[in-house]
């Protein structure tokens, strides 16, 4: 195991923009897919691609919806954006926060409710703070919910 901290640039697939590999459950089998490095996209296409602040993408609580862009790695199947709900997070072997979740859209390949992960902050192209607050934190005065409200 290395002692370095990996970044999105460490993971590249055949696409022009970097993707890192992750796993998703389809029909009770785990398949490898690619998640787009959205930080690369925002940096290289700032007029047409924007993402939430890094602090928001690095503090997504369980239950919040986040959006990713996936390369299915299947010929003639286009890249696709979809929402997933964060079910857990952990720090990987090299110190990166990794999210795990379930799909909250039916997709071309995987159904609603499919499990996936790890998903890194550099893969998150959107978060739905308003939906989370409406479902979980309306009027909550705990430090975590207050932090989310301030970030929104």
PDB file of C-alpha atoms in Angstrom:
ATOM      1  CA  UNK A   1       0.000   0.000   0.000  1.00  0.00           C
ATOM      2  CA  UNK A   2       1.335   3.430  -0.876  1.00  0.00           C
ATOM      3  CA  UNK A   3       1.427   6.376   1.513  1.00  0.00           C
ATOM      4  CA  UNK A   4       0.320   8.946  -1.056  1.00  0.00           C
ATOM      5  CA  UNK A   5      -3.128  10.501  -1.276  1.00  0.00           C
ATOM      6  CA  UNK A   6      -4.734   9.597  -4.601  1.00  0.00           C
ATOM      7  CA  UNK A   7      -6.515  12.203  -6.674  1.00  0.00           C
ATOM      8  CA  UNK A   8      -8.957  11.840  -9.516  1.00  0.00           C
ATOM      9  CA  UNK A   9      -6.107  12.158 -12.021  1.00  0.00           C
ATOM     10  CA  UNK A  10      -4.750   8.822 -10.770  1.00  0.00           C
ATOM     11  CA  UNK A  11      -7.736   7.004 -12.300  1.00  0.00           C
ATOM     12  CA  UNK A  12      -8.219   7.170 -16.078  1.00  0.00           C
ATOM     13  CA  UNK A  13     -10.281   5.149 -18.513  1.00  0.00           C
ATOM     14  CA  UNK A  14     -10.526   5.401 -22.294  1.00  0.00           C
ATOM     15  CA  UNK A  15     -12.493   8.680 -22.251  1.00  0.00           C
ATOM     16  CA  UNK A  16     -10.901  12.094 -22.851  1.00  0.00           C
ATOM     17  CA  UNK A  17     -11.959  13.226 -19.370  1.00  0.00           C
ATOM     18  CA  UNK A  18     -10.700  11.188 -16.427  1.00  0.00           C
ATOM     19  CA  UNK A  19     -12.968   8.591 -14.891  1.00  0.00           C
ATOM     20  CA  UNK A  20     -12.271   6.469 -11.827  1.00  0.00           C
ATOM     21  CA  UNK A  21     -13.607   2.974 -11.499  1.00  0.00           C
ATOM     22  CA  UNK A  22     -16.259   1.965  -8.998  1.00  0.00           C
ATOM     23  CA  UNK A  23     -18.708  -0.888  -8.590  1.00  0.00           C
ATOM     24  CA  UNK A  24     -22.470  -1.097  -9.029  1.00  0.00           C
ATOM     25  CA  UNK A  25     -24.826  -3.987  -8.375  1.00  0.00           C
ATOM     26  CA  UNK A  26     -26.840  -5.093 -11.411  1.00  0.00           C
ATOM     27  CA  UNK A  27     -28.988  -8.244 -11.245  1.00  0.00           C
ATOM     28  CA  UNK A  28     -27.218  -9.447  -8.080  1.00  0.00           C
ATOM     29  CA  UNK A  29     -23.787  -9.103  -9.727  1.00  0.00           C
ATOM     30  CA  UNK A  30     -21.209  -6.374  -9.173  1.00  0.00           C
ATOM     31  CA  UNK A  31     -19.920  -4.705 -12.354  1.00  0.00           C
ATOM     32  CA  UNK A  32     -17.144  -2.160 -12.744  1.00  0.00           C
ATOM     33  CA  UNK A  33     -18.098   1.232 -14.173  1.00  0.00           C
ATOM     34  CA  UNK A  34     -16.386   4.605 -14.555  1.00  0.00           C
ATOM     35  CA  UNK A  35     -17.366   7.770 -12.682  1.00  0.00           C
ATOM     36  CA  UNK A  36     -16.384  11.065 -14.307  1.00  0.00           C
ATOM     37  CA  UNK A  37     -13.949  13.467 -12.670  1.00  0.00           C
ATOM     38  CA  UNK A  38     -16.249  16.505 -12.526  1.00  0.00           C
ATOM     39  CA  UNK A  39     -13.491  18.740 -11.132  1.00  0.00           C
ATOM     40  CA  UNK A  40     -11.641  18.185 -14.424  1.00  0.00           C
ATOM     41  CA  UNK A  41     -14.815  19.029 -16.354  1.00  0.00           C
ATOM     42  CA  UNK A  42     -15.401  22.272 -14.432  1.00  0.00           C
ATOM     43  CA  UNK A  43     -11.756  23.309 -14.767  1.00  0.00           C
ATOM     44  CA  UNK A  44     -11.646  22.638 -18.528  1.00  0.00           C
ATOM     45  CA  UNK A  45     -15.191  23.730 -19.432  1.00  0.00           C
ATOM     46  CA  UNK A  46     -16.049  26.501 -16.918  1.00  0.00           C
ATOM     47  CA  UNK A  47     -18.626  28.189 -19.164  1.00  0.00           C
ATOM     48  CA  UNK A  48     -20.780  25.075 -19.485  1.00  0.00           C
ATOM     49  CA  UNK A  49     -19.991  22.921 -16.462  1.00  0.00           C
ATOM     50  CA  UNK A  50     -20.195  23.897 -12.807  1.00  0.00           C
ATOM     51  CA  UNK A  51     -20.266  21.842  -9.620  1.00  0.00           C
ATOM     52  CA  UNK A  52     -20.994  22.539  -5.940  1.00  0.00           C
ATOM     53  CA  UNK A  53     -18.203  23.834  -3.705  1.00  0.00           C
ATOM     54  CA  UNK A  54     -15.668  21.209  -2.607  1.00  0.00           C
ATOM     55  CA  UNK A  55     -16.648  21.721   1.056  1.00  0.00           C
ATOM     56  CA  UNK A  56     -20.226  20.705   0.227  1.00  0.00           C
ATOM     57  CA  UNK A  57     -19.127  17.678  -1.818  1.00  0.00           C
ATOM     58  CA  UNK A  58     -16.889  16.578   1.070  1.00  0.00           C
ATOM     59  CA  UNK A  59     -19.587  16.810   3.756  1.00  0.00           C
ATOM     60  CA  UNK A  60     -22.558  14.931   2.318  1.00  0.00           C
ATOM     61  CA  UNK A  61     -24.542  13.265   5.113  1.00  0.00           C
ATOM     62  CA  UNK A  62     -26.288   9.903   4.968  1.00  0.00           C
ATOM     63  CA  UNK A  63     -29.675  10.407   3.319  1.00  0.00           C
ATOM     64  CA  UNK A  64     -28.649  13.257   0.989  1.00  0.00           C
ATOM     65  CA  UNK A  65     -29.004  12.859  -2.769  1.00  0.00           C
ATOM     66  CA  UNK A  66     -25.961  13.429  -4.983  1.00  0.00           C
ATOM     67  CA  UNK A  67     -25.547  13.213  -8.747  1.00  0.00           C
ATOM     68  CA  UNK A  68     -22.785  11.482 -10.723  1.00  0.00           C
ATOM     69  CA  UNK A  69     -21.891  10.948 -14.378  1.00  0.00           C
ATOM     70  CA  UNK A  70     -21.169   7.340 -15.316  1.00  0.00           C
ATOM     71  CA  UNK A  71     -19.422   5.650 -18.221  1.00  0.00           C
ATOM     72  CA  UNK A  72     -20.977   2.189 -18.265  1.00  0.00           C
ATOM     73  CA  UNK A  73     -18.057   0.743 -20.217  1.00  0.00           C
ATOM     74  CA  UNK A  74     -20.504  -0.946 -22.600  1.00  0.00           C
ATOM     75  CA  UNK A  75     -20.289  -0.384 -26.350  1.00  0.00           C
ATOM     76  CA  UNK A  76     -23.073   1.859 -27.732  1.00  0.00           C
ATOM     77  CA  UNK A  77     -24.308   2.779 -24.214  1.00  0.00           C
ATOM     78  CA  UNK A  78     -23.836   6.528 -23.636  1.00  0.00           C
ATOM     79  CA  UNK A  79     -22.592   8.190 -20.474  1.00  0.00           C
ATOM     80  CA  UNK A  80     -25.424   8.967 -18.097  1.00  0.00           C
ATOM     81  CA  UNK A  81     -26.135  11.296 -15.159  1.00  0.00           C
ATOM     82  CA  UNK A  82     -28.213  10.078 -12.249  1.00  0.00           C
ATOM     83  CA  UNK A  83     -28.965  10.591  -8.562  1.00  0.00           C
ATOM     84  CA  UNK A  84     -27.904   8.299  -5.754  1.00  0.00           C
ATOM     85  CA  UNK A  85     -28.709   8.522  -2.061  1.00  0.00           C
ATOM     86  CA  UNK A  86     -25.738   8.350   0.306  1.00  0.00           C
ATOM     87  CA  UNK A  87     -26.084   5.372   2.653  1.00  0.00           C
ATOM     88  CA  UNK A  88     -22.606   5.459   4.237  1.00  0.00           C
ATOM     89  CA  UNK A  89     -19.142   6.938   3.963  1.00  0.00           C
ATOM     90  CA  UNK A  90     -15.663   5.873   4.991  1.00  0.00           C
ATOM     91  CA  UNK A  91     -12.077   6.929   4.499  1.00  0.00           C
ATOM     92  CA  UNK A  92     -10.176   4.729   2.031  1.00  0.00           C
ATOM     93  CA  UNK A  93      -6.651   3.300   2.504  1.00  0.00           C
ATOM     94  CA  UNK A  94      -5.000   6.516   1.314  1.00  0.00           C
ATOM     95  CA  UNK A  95      -7.132   9.030   3.225  1.00  0.00           C
ATOM     96  CA  UNK A  96      -9.838   9.955   0.706  1.00  0.00           C
ATOM     97  CA  UNK A  97     -13.457  10.176   1.843  1.00  0.00           C
ATOM     98  CA  UNK A  98     -15.508   7.649  -0.119  1.00  0.00           C
ATOM     99  CA  UNK A  99     -19.308   7.551  -0.290  1.00  0.00           C
ATOM    100  CA  UNK A 100     -21.522   4.530  -0.864  1.00  0.00           C
ATOM    101  CA  UNK A 101     -25.156   4.693  -1.888  1.00  0.00           C
ATOM    102  CA  UNK A 102     -28.185   3.457  -3.766  1.00  0.00           C
ATOM    103  CA  UNK A 103     -29.522   4.689  -7.104  1.00  0.00           C
ATOM    104  CA  UNK A 104     -32.561   6.923  -6.977  1.00  0.00           C
ATOM    105  CA  UNK A 105     -33.183   6.785 -10.729  1.00  0.00           C
ATOM    106  CA  UNK A 106     -33.736   3.949 -13.143  1.00  0.00           C
ATOM    107  CA  UNK A 107     -30.791   4.057 -15.542  1.00  0.00           C
ATOM    108  CA  UNK A 108     -29.947   2.504 -18.893  1.00  0.00           C
ATOM    109  CA  UNK A 109     -28.106  -0.347 -17.164  1.00  0.00           C
ATOM    110  CA  UNK A 110     -28.908  -0.387 -13.428  1.00  0.00           C
ATOM    111  CA  UNK A 111     -32.315  -0.167 -11.723  1.00  0.00           C
ATOM    112  CA  UNK A 112     -33.548   2.171  -8.990  1.00  0.00           C
ATOM    113  CA  UNK A 113     -32.196   0.937  -5.660  1.00  0.00           C
ATOM    114  CA  UNK A 114     -28.977  -0.610  -7.027  1.00  0.00           C
ATOM    115  CA  UNK A 115     -26.047  -0.271  -4.623  1.00  0.00           C
ATOM    116  CA  UNK A 116     -22.830   1.434  -5.726  1.00  0.00           C
ATOM    117  CA  UNK A 117     -19.524   2.751  -4.467  1.00  0.00           C
ATOM    118  CA  UNK A 118     -17.003   4.012  -3.697  1.00  0.00           C
ATOM    119  CA  UNK A 119     -17.854   7.497  -4.955  1.00  0.00           C
ATOM    120  CA  UNK A 120     -15.423  10.350  -4.289  1.00  0.00           C
ATOM    121  CA  UNK A 121     -15.984  14.105  -3.926  1.00  0.00           C
ATOM    122  CA  UNK A 122     -14.439  14.635  -7.371  1.00  0.00           C
ATOM    123  CA  UNK A 123     -17.265  12.477  -8.823  1.00  0.00           C
ATOM    124  CA  UNK A 124     -20.142  14.516  -7.346  1.00  0.00           C
ATOM    125  CA  UNK A 125     -21.578  16.921  -9.940  1.00  0.00           C
ATOM    126  CA  UNK A 126     -24.608  18.036  -7.889  1.00  0.00           C
ATOM    127  CA  UNK A 127     -26.201  17.647  -4.460  1.00  0.00           C
ATOM    128  CA  UNK A 128     -29.812  18.174  -3.439  1.00  0.00           C
ATOM    129  CA  UNK A 129     -29.530  20.028  -0.130  1.00  0.00           C
ATOM    130  CA  UNK A 130     -33.091  21.384  -0.331  1.00  0.00           C
ATOM    131  CA  UNK A 131     -34.591  17.901  -0.728  1.00  0.00           C
ATOM    132  CA  UNK A 132     -32.522  16.618   2.196  1.00  0.00           C
ATOM    133  CA  UNK A 133     -33.602  19.465   4.448  1.00  0.00           C
ATOM    134  CA  UNK A 134     -37.248  18.938   3.466  1.00  0.00           C
ATOM    135  CA  UNK A 135     -37.033  15.209   4.238  1.00  0.00           C
ATOM    136  CA  UNK A 136     -34.690  15.118   7.243  1.00  0.00           C
ATOM    137  CA  UNK A 137     -33.657  18.355   8.843  1.00  0.00           C
ATOM    138  CA  UNK A 138     -36.466  20.888   8.809  1.00  0.00           C
ATOM    139  CA  UNK A 139     -36.206  22.792  12.058  1.00  0.00           C
ATOM    140  CA  UNK A 140     -33.445  20.585  13.431  1.00  0.00           C
ATOM    141  CA  UNK A 141     -30.998  22.495  15.613  1.00  0.00           C
ATOM    142  CA  UNK A 142     -28.189  19.915  15.728  1.00  0.00           C
ATOM    143  CA  UNK A 143     -24.741  21.081  14.610  1.00  0.00           C
ATOM    144  CA  UNK A 144     -24.784  18.848  11.492  1.00  0.00           C
ATOM    145  CA  UNK A 145     -28.111  20.190  10.185  1.00  0.00           C
ATOM    146  CA  UNK A 146     -27.106  23.771  10.951  1.00  0.00           C
ATOM    147  CA  UNK A 147     -23.873  23.243   8.993  1.00  0.00           C
ATOM    148  CA  UNK A 148     -25.844  21.922   6.003  1.00  0.00           C
ATOM    149  CA  UNK A 149     -28.260  24.870   6.136  1.00  0.00           C
ATOM    150  CA  UNK A 150     -25.358  27.333   6.207  1.00  0.00           C
ATOM    151  CA  UNK A 151     -23.674  25.648   3.226  1.00  0.00           C
ATOM    152  CA  UNK A 152     -26.885  25.795   1.184  1.00  0.00           C
TER     153      UNK A 152
END
